[in-house]
């Protein structure tokens, strides 16, 4: 049996992976266009600036996935005997920290503008011979940056779930609910039009808080993965049932007297081991190989599992 | 989503008064008092016997006439006038202000209503040289054109009287035009001319910008009387 299987995704998952990549490429093109559009009508609005930064930052999870899902499929070699599965987790953590930092910066900047009672000046833009208030252009720009994102996110969720792809899943879940922040920006602009100068900085503050909140969620997910946390469901709400299923399958083997199982997440795949007290010492290698095949059939993610026979479980660290 | 629609409806109710001024400047000056800060900067603002005149002073006077308001002129150096705008003690400041000034945060500025270009010119009767590289060019020290001259490798010679010198001079294009000097193709510095008003008064800004748009061609004729359309 080879040290590692090499290919991360089985054939049926490959098709899903292609779909996920296609969705993310579409999202990438769309986000870049939305960033350009919103960039044109920024003006001096802090809310617009924050919403624009939010758009720019959303490029990070997309790139992490597109590049990471490519590299994570490289075969293991001498330098990287465990393969490249964790490249996504590492890149994910770095980008989540970057995202949160920018969010914090925007939060402080918006709060300062509010406290200094800075009033945003938004004048007219001259188009086709008419003078239009820039605010009237900001609103459709925001709608353009909001609505397609929500639609794309809904499409990505089931695909990400089936691929155990946390970057796409977490990002899509947060973008699905983004209409709140974009609505805040729109309300902010209308507020300025009605003469409430503080509406802009307040909306910006709310958007920045949302960015920091999202960033913190991303950091937590990435961090726990790198700390070898017990596998959870993709929405991080429940313990993944695979933990119990593996334990049961091992314990129910006729040649196993007692066993202890531990699993952790490596990108899309799970790795781990079972410490097994065998009932008898005969035919152990064959029995172990058969057991491993059985375990791997339980879940496509169980690609790096090993069984270690031990004399007793007593001195095992938990 | 429903609430958003209500807000949009509210915005339309505010109607043609949208956007509104947080400090209500436009409503206040209509038929009221228009406080205009003026700092001397010919030809934009000139004080003739202490009375304001010049291109931008005339603009302010016409603006007041259109609004039905009485002008109160406040004289002072530019920096103090901008500070007064920031404190909402003035409604407008004129003084040949340009877009590249350092006080972007202190006040709001209209979009540029005219662009002037600093150029190099020769007295009437002479032919403008093809290059100014290495040549001596007279320039007023505070004109802002010296650095550009040096970047073009010309020799900048400080002088106050340009018109009577009979030599290559660097000045604003409208000045050269008035002296009937002919300019080289070199563009030294482009200046975008604006007016200043208090920050955040978006309705007031929209009104002034609309006013300036209508007056653009008139202003051009005042500045470049000999220009062909």
Short mmCIF file of C-alpha atoms in Angstrom, two decimals:
data_model
loop_
_atom_site.label_atom_id
_atom_site.label_comp_id
_atom_site.label_asym_id
_atom_site.label_seq_id
_atom_site.Cartn_x
_atom_site.Cartn_y
_atom_site.Cartn_z
CA UNK A 1 0.00 0.00 0.00
CA UNK A 2 1.37 3.37 -0.93
CA UNK A 3 2.33 5.93 1.68
CA UNK A 4 -0.32 8.28 0.45
CA UNK A 5 -2.97 8.02 -2.18
CA UNK A 6 -1.86 11.12 -4.11
CA UNK A 7 -5.16 12.18 -5.63
CA UNK A 8 -7.20 14.09 -3.10
CA UNK A 9 -10.60 13.79 -4.70
CA UNK A 10 -12.27 10.59 -5.98
CA UNK A 11 -13.75 10.75 -9.50
CA UNK A 12 -17.27 11.78 -8.48
CA UNK A 13 -15.86 14.59 -6.37
CA UNK A 14 -13.67 15.71 -9.27
CA UNK A 15 -16.79 16.74 -11.15
CA UNK A 16 -17.96 18.74 -8.14
CA UNK A 17 -14.55 20.30 -7.83
CA UNK A 18 -14.74 21.44 -11.45
CA UNK A 19 -18.12 22.99 -10.76
CA UNK A 20 -16.83 24.75 -7.67
CA UNK A 21 -13.85 26.11 -9.57
CA UNK A 22 -16.08 27.33 -12.38
CA UNK A 23 -18.38 29.11 -9.92
CA UNK A 24 -15.41 30.75 -8.26
CA UNK A 25 -13.92 31.92 -11.56
CA UNK A 26 -17.26 33.51 -12.39
CA UNK A 27 -17.33 35.11 -8.96
CA UNK A 28 -13.79 36.40 -9.46
CA UNK A 29 -14.67 38.12 -12.73
CA UNK A 30 -17.84 39.53 -11.24
CA UNK A 31 -16.16 40.85 -8.07
CA UNK A 32 -13.45 42.58 -10.12
CA UNK A 33 -16.12 44.27 -12.25
CA UNK A 34 -18.11 45.28 -9.16
CA UNK A 35 -14.96 46.74 -7.60
CA UNK A 36 -14.36 48.85 -10.70
CA UNK A 37 -17.97 50.03 -10.85
CA UNK A 38 -18.15 50.98 -7.19
CA UNK A 39 -14.68 52.51 -7.43
CA UNK A 40 -15.95 55.00 -9.99
CA UNK A 41 -18.62 56.41 -7.73
CA UNK A 42 -16.80 56.35 -4.39
CA UNK A 43 -16.79 60.08 -3.87
CA UNK A 44 -16.02 61.07 -0.31
CA UNK A 45 -18.45 58.65 1.26
CA UNK A 46 -16.89 56.57 4.02
CA UNK A 47 -19.67 54.00 3.68
CA UNK A 48 -18.88 53.59 -0.02
CA UNK A 49 -15.19 53.27 0.71
CA UNK A 50 -15.84 50.58 3.32
CA UNK A 51 -18.22 48.69 1.03
CA UNK A 52 -15.60 48.91 -1.72
CA UNK A 53 -12.91 47.51 0.57
CA UNK A 54 -15.33 44.74 1.52
CA UNK A 55 -15.61 43.85 -2.17
CA UNK A 56 -11.85 43.92 -2.63
CA UNK A 57 -11.29 41.75 0.44
CA UNK A 58 -13.75 39.17 -0.84
CA UNK A 59 -11.20 38.42 -3.56
CA UNK A 60 -8.96 36.81 -0.94
CA UNK A 61 -11.05 33.70 -0.10
CA UNK A 62 -11.68 33.22 -3.83
CA UNK A 63 -7.97 33.24 -4.67
CA UNK A 64 -7.14 31.06 -1.67
CA UNK A 65 -9.57 28.46 -2.97
CA UNK A 66 -8.61 28.63 -6.64
CA UNK A 67 -4.88 28.37 -5.99
CA UNK A 68 -5.14 26.16 -2.92
CA UNK A 69 -7.46 23.57 -4.45
CA UNK A 70 -4.96 23.26 -7.28
CA UNK A 71 -1.87 22.79 -5.13
CA UNK A 72 -3.58 20.55 -2.58
CA UNK A 73 -3.96 17.90 -5.28
CA UNK A 74 -0.24 17.56 -5.94
CA UNK A 75 1.12 14.10 -5.16
CA UNK A 76 3.14 13.55 -2.03
CA UNK A 77 6.90 13.38 -2.45
CA UNK A 78 10.03 13.00 -0.34
CA UNK A 79 10.06 16.60 0.80
CA UNK A 80 6.34 16.59 1.56
CA UNK A 81 5.57 13.00 2.52
CA UNK A 82 2.13 13.95 3.81
CA UNK A 83 1.25 15.67 0.56
CA UNK A 84 0.04 19.22 0.12
CA UNK A 85 -3.40 18.92 1.66
CA UNK A 86 -2.84 21.59 4.25
CA UNK A 87 -1.80 24.36 1.90
CA UNK A 88 -5.36 25.64 1.92
CA UNK A 89 -5.52 25.74 5.71
CA UNK A 90 -2.32 27.75 5.94
CA UNK A 91 -3.27 30.19 3.20
CA UNK A 92 -6.75 30.44 4.70
CA UNK A 93 -5.40 31.44 8.10
CA UNK A 94 -3.06 34.06 6.64
CA UNK A 95 -5.77 35.63 4.55
CA UNK A 96 -8.31 35.52 7.38
CA UNK A 97 -5.92 37.45 9.58
CA UNK A 98 -5.33 39.97 6.77
CA UNK A 99 -9.08 40.37 6.28
CA UNK A 100 -9.68 40.97 9.97
CA UNK A 101 -6.86 43.49 10.20
CA UNK A 102 -8.19 45.57 7.34
CA UNK A 103 -11.63 45.38 8.91
CA UNK A 104 -10.24 46.68 12.19
CA UNK A 105 -8.48 49.53 10.41
CA UNK A 106 -11.70 50.55 8.66
CA UNK A 107 -13.58 50.33 11.94
CA UNK A 108 -11.19 52.71 13.63
CA UNK A 109 -11.15 55.07 10.64
CA UNK A 110 -14.96 55.22 10.50
CA UNK A 111 -15.24 55.72 14.25
CA UNK A 112 -12.75 58.59 14.11
CA UNK A 113 -14.66 60.25 11.29
CA UNK A 114 -17.85 59.97 13.29
CA UNK A 115 -16.29 61.33 16.46
CA UNK A 116 -14.66 64.21 14.57
CA UNK A 117 -18.05 65.06 13.06
CA UNK A 118 -16.55 64.99 9.58
CA UNK A 119 -19.25 65.76 7.05
CA UNK A 120 -18.94 64.01 3.67
CA UNK A 121 -19.25 66.31 0.69
CA UNK A 122 -20.98 64.57 -2.18
CA UNK A 123 -21.61 66.75 -5.19
CA UNK A 124 -22.67 66.29 -8.76
CA UNK A 125 -21.24 64.23 -11.56
CA UNK A 126 -21.61 65.52 -15.06
CA UNK A 127 -22.96 62.84 -17.39
CA UNK A 128 -24.45 63.21 -20.85
CA UNK A 129 -24.90 66.91 -20.32
CA UNK A 130 -26.77 66.54 -17.03
CA UNK A 131 -25.64 67.19 -13.48
CA UNK A 132 -26.65 64.19 -11.38
CA UNK A 133 -26.09 63.90 -7.65
CA UNK A 134 -23.37 61.30 -7.19
CA UNK A 135 -25.44 59.61 -4.50
CA UNK A 136 -27.96 58.56 -7.16
CA UNK A 137 -25.21 56.62 -8.90
CA UNK A 138 -23.90 55.09 -5.70
CA UNK A 139 -27.12 53.24 -5.02
CA UNK A 140 -27.30 51.19 -8.25
CA UNK A 141 -23.55 50.53 -7.97
CA UNK A 142 -24.13 49.04 -4.52
CA UNK A 143 -27.03 46.97 -5.78
CA UNK A 144 -24.82 45.64 -8.56
CA UNK A 145 -22.17 44.64 -6.05
CA UNK A 146 -24.76 43.00 -3.82
CA UNK A 147 -27.32 41.02 -5.79
CA UNK A 148 -25.18 38.78 -8.03
CA UNK A 149 -22.98 37.99 -5.04
CA UNK A 150 -25.98 36.67 -3.12
CA UNK A 151 -27.13 34.57 -6.05
CA UNK A 152 -23.67 33.06 -6.59
CA UNK A 153 -23.32 32.30 -2.89
CA UNK A 154 -26.52 30.30 -2.84
CA UNK A 155 -25.23 28.17 -5.71
CA UNK A 156 -21.91 27.57 -4.02
CA UNK A 157 -23.20 26.34 -0.69
CA UNK A 158 -24.36 22.81 -1.65
CA UNK A 159 -21.25 22.25 -3.77
CA UNK A 160 -18.92 23.32 -0.98
CA UNK A 161 -20.76 21.16 1.50
CA UNK A 162 -20.30 18.03 -0.62
CA UNK A 163 -16.62 18.79 -1.17
CA UNK A 164 -15.96 19.52 2.50
CA UNK A 165 -14.51 22.77 1.19
CA UNK A 166 -14.49 25.13 4.16
CA UNK A 167 -13.09 28.22 2.49
CA UNK A 168 -15.82 28.37 -0.13
CA UNK A 169 -18.52 27.33 2.33
CA UNK A 170 -17.70 29.87 5.02
CA UNK A 171 -17.27 32.63 2.45
CA UNK A 172 -20.54 31.78 0.68
CA UNK A 173 -22.46 31.64 3.95
CA UNK A 174 -21.27 35.12 4.85
CA UNK A 175 -21.92 36.59 1.42
CA UNK A 176 -25.43 35.17 1.42
CA UNK A 177 -26.21 37.44 4.35
CA UNK A 178 -24.33 40.43 2.94
CA UNK A 179 -27.49 42.22 1.88
CA UNK A 180 -27.59 43.70 5.37
CA UNK A 181 -24.36 45.60 4.96
CA UNK A 182 -25.10 46.77 1.43
CA UNK A 183 -28.51 47.93 2.62
CA UNK A 184 -26.75 49.81 5.42
CA UNK A 185 -24.61 51.61 2.85
CA UNK A 186 -27.69 52.54 0.80
CA UNK A 187 -29.46 53.83 3.90
CA UNK A 188 -26.32 55.81 4.72
CA UNK A 189 -26.34 57.53 1.34
CA UNK A 190 -30.04 58.36 1.53
CA UNK A 191 -29.41 59.65 5.02
CA UNK A 192 -26.80 62.07 3.68
CA UNK A 193 -29.26 63.19 1.03
CA UNK A 194 -31.75 63.94 3.77
CA UNK A 195 -29.18 66.07 5.54
CA UNK A 196 -28.02 63.61 8.21
CA UNK A 197 -24.26 63.90 7.80
CA UNK A 198 -23.62 61.20 10.40
CA UNK A 199 -25.51 58.57 8.39
CA UNK A 200 -22.49 57.89 6.20
CA UNK A 201 -19.93 57.25 8.94
CA UNK A 202 -22.46 55.23 10.93
CA UNK A 203 -23.19 52.96 7.97
CA UNK A 204 -19.44 52.62 7.39
CA UNK A 205 -19.00 51.64 11.02
CA UNK A 206 -21.65 48.92 10.73
CA UNK A 207 -20.08 47.55 7.56
CA UNK A 208 -16.64 47.53 9.18
CA UNK A 209 -18.00 45.69 12.22
CA UNK A 210 -19.44 43.10 9.84
CA UNK A 211 -16.07 42.70 8.11
CA UNK A 212 -14.31 42.18 11.43
CA UNK A 213 -16.99 39.71 12.51
CA UNK A 214 -16.66 37.73 9.28
CA UNK A 215 -12.89 37.86 9.49
CA UNK A 216 -12.95 36.56 13.04
CA UNK A 217 -15.13 33.62 11.99
CA UNK A 218 -12.70 32.78 9.20
CA UNK A 219 -9.75 33.01 11.61
CA UNK A 220 -11.44 30.69 14.07
CA UNK A 221 -12.22 28.07 11.42
CA UNK A 222 -8.71 28.16 9.96
CA UNK A 223 -7.04 28.25 13.34
CA UNK A 224 -8.91 25.27 14.74
CA UNK A 225 -8.09 23.21 11.66
CA UNK A 226 -4.40 23.92 12.06
CA UNK A 227 -4.63 22.96 15.72
CA UNK A 228 -5.85 19.51 14.73
CA UNK A 229 -9.33 20.05 16.14
CA UNK A 230 -11.65 17.05 16.04
CA UNK A 231 -13.51 17.12 12.69
CA UNK A 232 -16.78 19.06 12.76
CA UNK A 233 -19.55 19.44 10.20
CA UNK A 234 -18.73 22.05 7.63
CA UNK A 235 -20.82 24.70 9.33
CA UNK A 236 -18.86 24.03 12.52
CA UNK A 237 -22.07 23.53 14.47
CA UNK A 238 -21.84 19.81 15.23
CA UNK A 239 -19.30 17.10 15.71
CA UNK A 240 -18.86 15.30 12.43
CA UNK A 241 -20.56 11.87 12.63
CA UNK A 242 -17.56 10.32 10.89
CA UNK A 243 -15.75 10.32 14.25
CA UNK A 244 -18.25 7.94 15.82
CA UNK A 245 -18.65 5.82 12.71
CA UNK A 246 -14.94 5.10 12.52
CA UNK A 247 -14.80 4.27 16.22
CA UNK A 248 -17.76 1.90 15.93
CA UNK A 249 -16.39 0.19 12.82
CA UNK A 250 -13.07 -0.49 14.56
CA UNK A 251 -14.59 -1.68 17.84
CA UNK A 252 -16.93 -4.03 15.96
CA UNK A 253 -14.05 -5.85 14.28
CA UNK A 254 -13.94 -9.38 15.60
CA UNK A 255 -10.20 -9.36 16.22
CA UNK A 256 -10.24 -6.08 18.15
CA UNK A 257 -10.43 -6.17 21.92
CA UNK A 258 -10.31 -2.42 22.56
CA UNK A 259 -9.50 0.72 20.54
CA UNK A 260 -8.99 4.44 20.70
CA UNK A 261 -9.53 6.63 17.62
CA UNK A 262 -8.43 10.14 16.80
CA UNK A 263 -9.06 12.14 13.63
CA UNK A 264 -8.09 15.57 12.39
CA UNK A 265 -8.69 17.72 9.34
CA UNK A 266 -6.05 18.20 6.61
CA UNK A 267 -7.62 20.55 4.09
CA UNK A 268 -10.37 18.51 2.47
CA UNK A 269 -9.27 15.15 3.78
CA UNK A 270 -9.23 13.60 7.21
CA UNK A 271 -6.26 11.86 8.68
CA UNK A 272 -5.89 9.99 11.90
CA UNK A 273 -5.24 6.69 13.59
CA UNK A 274 -6.71 3.98 15.70
CA UNK A 275 -4.77 2.49 18.59
CA UNK A 276 -5.96 -1.08 18.76
CA UNK A 277 -5.52 -3.82 21.36
CA UNK A 278 -5.85 -7.02 19.29
CA UNK A 279 -7.47 -10.13 20.73
CA UNK A 280 -4.76 -12.31 19.18
CA UNK A 281 -1.47 -11.58 17.49
CA UNK A 282 -1.97 -13.79 14.44
CA UNK A 283 -2.30 -12.41 10.91
CA UNK A 284 -2.07 -8.88 12.11
CA UNK A 285 -0.76 -7.22 8.91
CA UNK A 286 -3.46 -8.83 6.77
CA UNK A 287 -6.19 -8.04 9.26
CA UNK A 288 -5.02 -4.45 9.54
CA UNK A 289 -5.01 -4.01 5.77
CA UNK A 290 -8.51 -5.37 5.47
CA UNK A 291 -9.70 -3.13 8.28
CA UNK A 292 -8.15 -0.09 6.61
CA UNK A 293 -9.97 -0.79 3.36
CA UNK A 294 -13.19 -1.03 5.28
CA UNK A 295 -12.56 2.27 7.03
CA UNK A 296 -11.71 4.09 3.82
CA UNK A 297 -14.94 2.91 2.30
CA UNK A 298 -16.84 4.67 5.10
CA UNK A 299 -16.09 8.19 3.88
CA UNK A 300 -14.19 9.53 0.85
CA UNK A 301 -12.33 11.92 3.12
CA UNK A 302 -10.64 9.20 5.17
CA UNK A 303 -7.48 9.02 3.11
CA UNK A 304 -4.75 9.07 5.71
CA UNK A 305 -5.76 6.56 8.30
CA UNK A 306 -3.53 4.10 10.06
CA UNK A 307 -4.08 1.37 12.60
CA UNK A 308 -1.49 0.85 15.28
CA UNK A 309 -1.58 -2.35 17.34
CA UNK A 310 -0.66 -1.77 20.99
CA UNK A 311 -0.28 -3.90 24.08
CA UNK A 312 -2.64 -1.82 26.17
CA UNK A 313 -4.49 1.47 25.95
CA UNK A 314 -3.56 2.50 29.47
CA UNK A 315 -0.55 4.68 28.84
CA UNK A 316 -1.94 6.30 25.74
CA UNK A 317 -2.24 10.04 25.96
CA UNK A 318 -5.82 11.07 25.15
CA UNK B 1 -36.22 45.32 1.76
CA UNK B 2 -39.61 46.88 2.44
CA UNK B 3 -38.03 49.45 4.73
CA UNK B 4 -35.55 50.33 2.03
CA UNK B 5 -38.39 51.14 -0.34
CA UNK B 6 -39.99 53.40 2.26
CA UNK B 7 -36.73 55.27 2.64
CA UNK B 8 -36.42 55.70 -1.09
CA UNK B 9 -39.96 57.01 -1.17
CA UNK B 10 -39.11 59.44 1.62
CA UNK B 11 -36.17 60.59 -0.42
CA UNK B 12 -38.41 61.35 -3.35
CA UNK B 13 -40.81 63.20 -1.07
CA UNK B 14 -37.96 65.46 -0.14
CA UNK B 15 -38.20 65.96 -3.86
CA UNK B 16 -36.24 68.58 -5.69
CA UNK B 17 -34.72 69.52 -2.34
CA UNK B 18 -32.56 66.46 -2.50
CA UNK B 19 -29.78 66.39 -1.37
CA UNK B 20 -30.34 68.57 1.67
CA UNK B 21 -27.81 70.59 3.64
CA UNK B 22 -27.14 69.47 7.21
CA UNK B 23 -26.75 73.14 8.13
CA UNK B 24 -29.45 74.35 5.74
CA UNK B 25 -27.14 76.74 3.84
CA UNK B 26 -29.08 76.91 0.57
CA UNK B 27 -32.40 77.57 2.27
CA UNK B 28 -30.85 80.17 4.51
CA UNK B 29 -29.13 82.22 1.80
CA UNK B 30 -32.17 82.29 -0.48
CA UNK B 31 -33.55 85.75 0.13
CA UNK B 32 -31.19 86.09 3.07
CA UNK B 33 -27.54 86.90 3.61
CA UNK B 34 -24.69 85.36 1.61
CA UNK B 35 -21.38 85.51 3.50
CA UNK B 36 -18.55 85.44 0.98
CA UNK B 37 -14.89 85.31 1.97
CA UNK B 38 -12.59 87.02 -0.52
CA UNK B 39 -8.80 86.99 -0.76
CA UNK B 40 -7.14 89.09 -3.41
CA UNK B 41 -5.75 87.21 -6.40
CA UNK B 42 -6.00 89.01 -9.75
CA UNK B 43 -7.71 88.49 -12.11
CA UNK B 44 -9.99 86.24 -10.11
CA UNK B 45 -10.47 88.66 -7.24
CA UNK B 46 -9.34 92.28 -7.25
CA UNK B 47 -10.00 94.95 -4.67
CA UNK B 48 -10.78 98.26 -6.40
CA UNK B 49 -10.96 101.00 -3.76
CA UNK B 50 -11.67 98.25 -1.26
CA UNK B 51 -14.60 96.99 -3.34
CA UNK B 52 -14.48 93.43 -4.66
CA UNK B 53 -14.14 92.97 -8.40
CA UNK B 54 -12.74 90.35 -10.73
CA UNK B 55 -13.99 87.19 -12.38
CA UNK B 56 -14.88 85.24 -9.23
CA UNK B 57 -16.13 88.29 -7.33
CA UNK B 58 -18.51 88.92 -10.22
CA UNK B 59 -19.60 85.29 -10.09
CA UNK B 60 -20.41 85.62 -6.41
CA UNK B 61 -22.35 88.83 -7.02
CA UNK B 62 -24.39 87.18 -9.79
CA UNK B 63 -24.99 84.15 -7.59
CA UNK B 64 -26.34 86.40 -4.87
CA UNK B 65 -28.55 88.20 -7.36
CA UNK B 66 -29.98 84.90 -8.56
CA UNK B 67 -30.67 83.82 -4.97
CA UNK B 68 -32.13 87.15 -4.03
CA UNK B 69 -29.63 87.52 -1.21
CA UNK B 70 -27.50 90.32 0.14
CA UNK B 71 -23.73 89.75 0.04
CA UNK B 72 -21.57 90.31 3.09
CA UNK B 73 -17.94 90.37 1.97
CA UNK B 74 -15.35 89.12 4.45
CA UNK B 75 -11.74 89.99 3.63
CA UNK B 76 -8.77 88.04 4.83
CA UNK B 77 -5.90 85.75 3.93
CA UNK B 78 -6.86 82.52 2.24
CA UNK B 79 -5.94 80.28 5.18
CA UNK B 80 -8.16 82.21 7.59
CA UNK B 81 -11.06 82.18 5.16
CA UNK B 82 -10.80 78.41 4.74
CA UNK B 83 -10.78 78.01 8.51
CA UNK B 84 -13.91 80.17 8.70
CA UNK B 85 -15.57 77.89 6.16
CA UNK B 86 -14.62 74.92 8.29
CA UNK B 87 -16.28 76.59 11.28
CA UNK B 88 -19.39 77.34 9.21
CA UNK B 89 -18.85 81.11 9.58
CA UNK B 90 -18.83 81.63 5.82
CA UNK B 91 -20.94 80.29 2.96
CA UNK B 92 -18.48 80.69 0.08
CA UNK B 93 -14.86 81.61 -0.48
CA UNK B 94 -13.45 83.06 -3.69
CA UNK B 95 -9.82 83.88 -4.41
CA UNK B 96 -8.55 82.10 -7.47
CA UNK B 97 -8.39 78.82 -5.53
CA UNK B 98 -7.10 75.79 -7.36
CA UNK B 99 -7.66 72.09 -6.90
CA UNK B 100 -4.21 71.12 -5.73
CA UNK B 101 -4.37 73.03 -2.47
CA UNK B 102 -3.47 71.31 0.79
CA UNK B 103 -6.73 71.91 2.63
CA UNK B 104 -8.92 69.22 1.13
CA UNK B 105 -10.20 68.14 4.53
CA UNK B 106 -11.05 71.64 5.78
CA UNK B 107 -13.50 72.69 3.10
CA UNK B 108 -15.47 71.39 0.15
CA UNK B 109 -14.62 72.43 -3.39
CA UNK B 110 -16.69 72.67 -6.51
CA UNK B 111 -15.57 70.84 -9.58
CA UNK B 112 -13.17 72.87 -11.68
CA UNK B 113 -15.01 75.49 -13.71
CA UNK B 114 -12.01 76.41 -15.81
CA UNK B 115 -8.51 75.11 -16.44
CA UNK B 116 -5.58 77.47 -17.04
CA UNK B 117 -2.16 76.41 -18.22
CA UNK B 118 1.19 78.01 -17.44
CA UNK B 119 3.22 78.41 -20.60
CA UNK B 120 6.36 80.00 -22.05
CA UNK B 121 5.87 82.85 -24.51
CA UNK B 122 7.73 85.34 -26.69
CA UNK B 123 6.88 89.04 -27.27
CA UNK B 124 4.79 89.89 -30.32
CA UNK B 125 6.73 89.82 -33.54
CA UNK B 126 9.09 87.05 -32.45
CA UNK B 127 8.82 83.32 -33.24
CA UNK B 128 8.41 80.95 -30.32
CA UNK B 129 11.36 78.51 -30.08
CA UNK B 130 10.77 74.81 -30.66
CA UNK B 131 12.48 73.86 -27.36
CA UNK B 132 13.11 75.79 -24.18
CA UNK B 133 15.89 73.46 -23.06
CA UNK B 134 18.91 75.44 -21.93
CA UNK B 135 17.25 78.78 -22.68
CA UNK B 136 16.79 81.64 -20.24
CA UNK B 137 13.17 82.18 -19.23
CA UNK B 138 12.01 85.01 -16.98
CA UNK B 139 9.49 83.95 -14.34
CA UNK B 140 7.85 85.48 -11.28
CA UNK B 141 9.16 83.69 -8.16
CA UNK B 142 5.79 82.93 -6.56
CA UNK B 143 4.06 81.89 -9.77
CA UNK B 144 4.50 78.15 -9.16
CA UNK B 145 6.07 77.75 -12.60
CA UNK B 146 9.77 77.69 -11.64
CA UNK B 147 9.90 74.00 -10.78
CA UNK B 148 8.28 73.00 -14.04
CA UNK B 149 10.75 75.16 -15.96
CA UNK B 150 13.65 73.42 -14.27
CA UNK B 151 12.13 70.02 -15.00
CA UNK B 152 12.10 70.99 -18.66
CA UNK B 153 15.80 71.93 -18.33
CA UNK B 154 15.24 75.64 -18.98
CA UNK B 155 17.08 78.32 -17.01
CA UNK B 156 14.56 80.03 -14.72
CA UNK B 157 15.50 83.67 -14.07
CA UNK B 158 13.43 85.38 -11.35
CA UNK B 159 11.92 88.72 -12.37
CA UNK B 160 8.82 90.71 -11.50
CA UNK B 161 8.28 92.67 -14.71
CA UNK B 162 7.74 90.17 -17.47
CA UNK B 163 5.86 92.12 -20.08
CA UNK B 164 8.45 94.86 -20.49
CA UNK B 165 11.43 92.54 -20.73
CA UNK B 166 11.27 91.65 -24.40
CA UNK B 167 12.50 88.11 -23.59
CA UNK B 168 11.22 84.57 -23.14
CA UNK B 169 8.83 84.60 -20.19
CA UNK B 170 6.81 82.03 -18.28
CA UNK B 171 3.29 83.05 -17.29
CA UNK B 172 -0.34 81.88 -17.31
CA UNK B 173 -1.81 81.39 -20.76
CA UNK B 174 -4.42 84.12 -20.29
CA UNK B 175 -1.68 86.60 -19.30
CA UNK B 176 0.34 85.76 -22.40
CA UNK B 177 -2.83 86.16 -24.41
CA UNK B 178 -3.47 89.65 -23.01
CA UNK B 179 0.11 90.76 -23.73
CA UNK B 180 -0.27 89.25 -27.22
CA UNK B 181 2.68 86.97 -26.59
CA UNK B 182 2.88 83.74 -28.58
CA UNK B 183 3.35 80.54 -26.60
CA UNK B 184 5.51 77.47 -27.18
CA UNK B 185 3.76 74.10 -27.10
CA UNK B 186 5.22 73.36 -23.65
CA UNK B 187 2.68 72.97 -20.86
CA UNK B 188 4.29 73.88 -17.55
CA UNK B 189 1.55 73.63 -14.95
CA UNK B 190 -2.20 73.01 -15.32
CA UNK B 191 -4.41 74.71 -12.75
CA UNK B 192 -7.99 73.68 -12.06
CA UNK B 193 -9.95 76.64 -10.68
CA UNK B 194 -12.59 76.07 -8.05
CA UNK B 195 -14.67 77.81 -5.41
CA UNK B 196 -14.74 76.73 -1.77
CA UNK B 197 -17.72 76.09 0.48
CA UNK B 198 -18.41 74.39 3.83
CA UNK B 199 -18.10 70.60 3.95
CA UNK B 200 -21.20 68.44 3.77
CA UNK B 201 -23.56 71.13 2.40
CA UNK B 202 -24.42 69.00 -0.60
CA UNK B 203 -27.54 70.85 -1.73
CA UNK B 204 -25.61 74.14 -1.69
CA UNK B 205 -22.79 72.49 -3.65
CA UNK B 206 -25.20 71.14 -6.26
CA UNK B 207 -26.73 74.60 -6.69
CA UNK B 208 -23.37 76.35 -7.13
CA UNK B 209 -22.11 73.70 -9.53
CA UNK B 210 -25.24 74.10 -11.63
CA UNK B 211 -24.71 77.87 -11.58
CA UNK B 212 -21.07 77.52 -12.66
CA UNK B 213 -21.96 75.11 -15.45
CA UNK B 214 -24.24 77.73 -16.98
CA UNK B 215 -21.56 80.41 -16.73
CA UNK B 216 -18.62 78.42 -18.07
CA UNK B 217 -18.52 79.91 -21.55
CA UNK B 218 -19.03 83.46 -20.25
CA UNK B 219 -16.10 83.01 -17.88
CA UNK B 220 -13.93 81.72 -20.69
CA UNK B 221 -14.68 84.79 -22.79
CA UNK B 222 -13.76 87.05 -19.88
CA UNK B 223 -10.42 85.30 -19.42
CA UNK B 224 -9.50 84.76 -23.05
CA UNK B 225 -11.14 87.64 -24.90
CA UNK B 226 -9.22 87.05 -28.11
CA UNK B 227 -9.86 83.33 -28.22
CA UNK B 228 -11.54 81.83 -31.23
CA UNK B 229 -14.52 79.55 -30.20
#
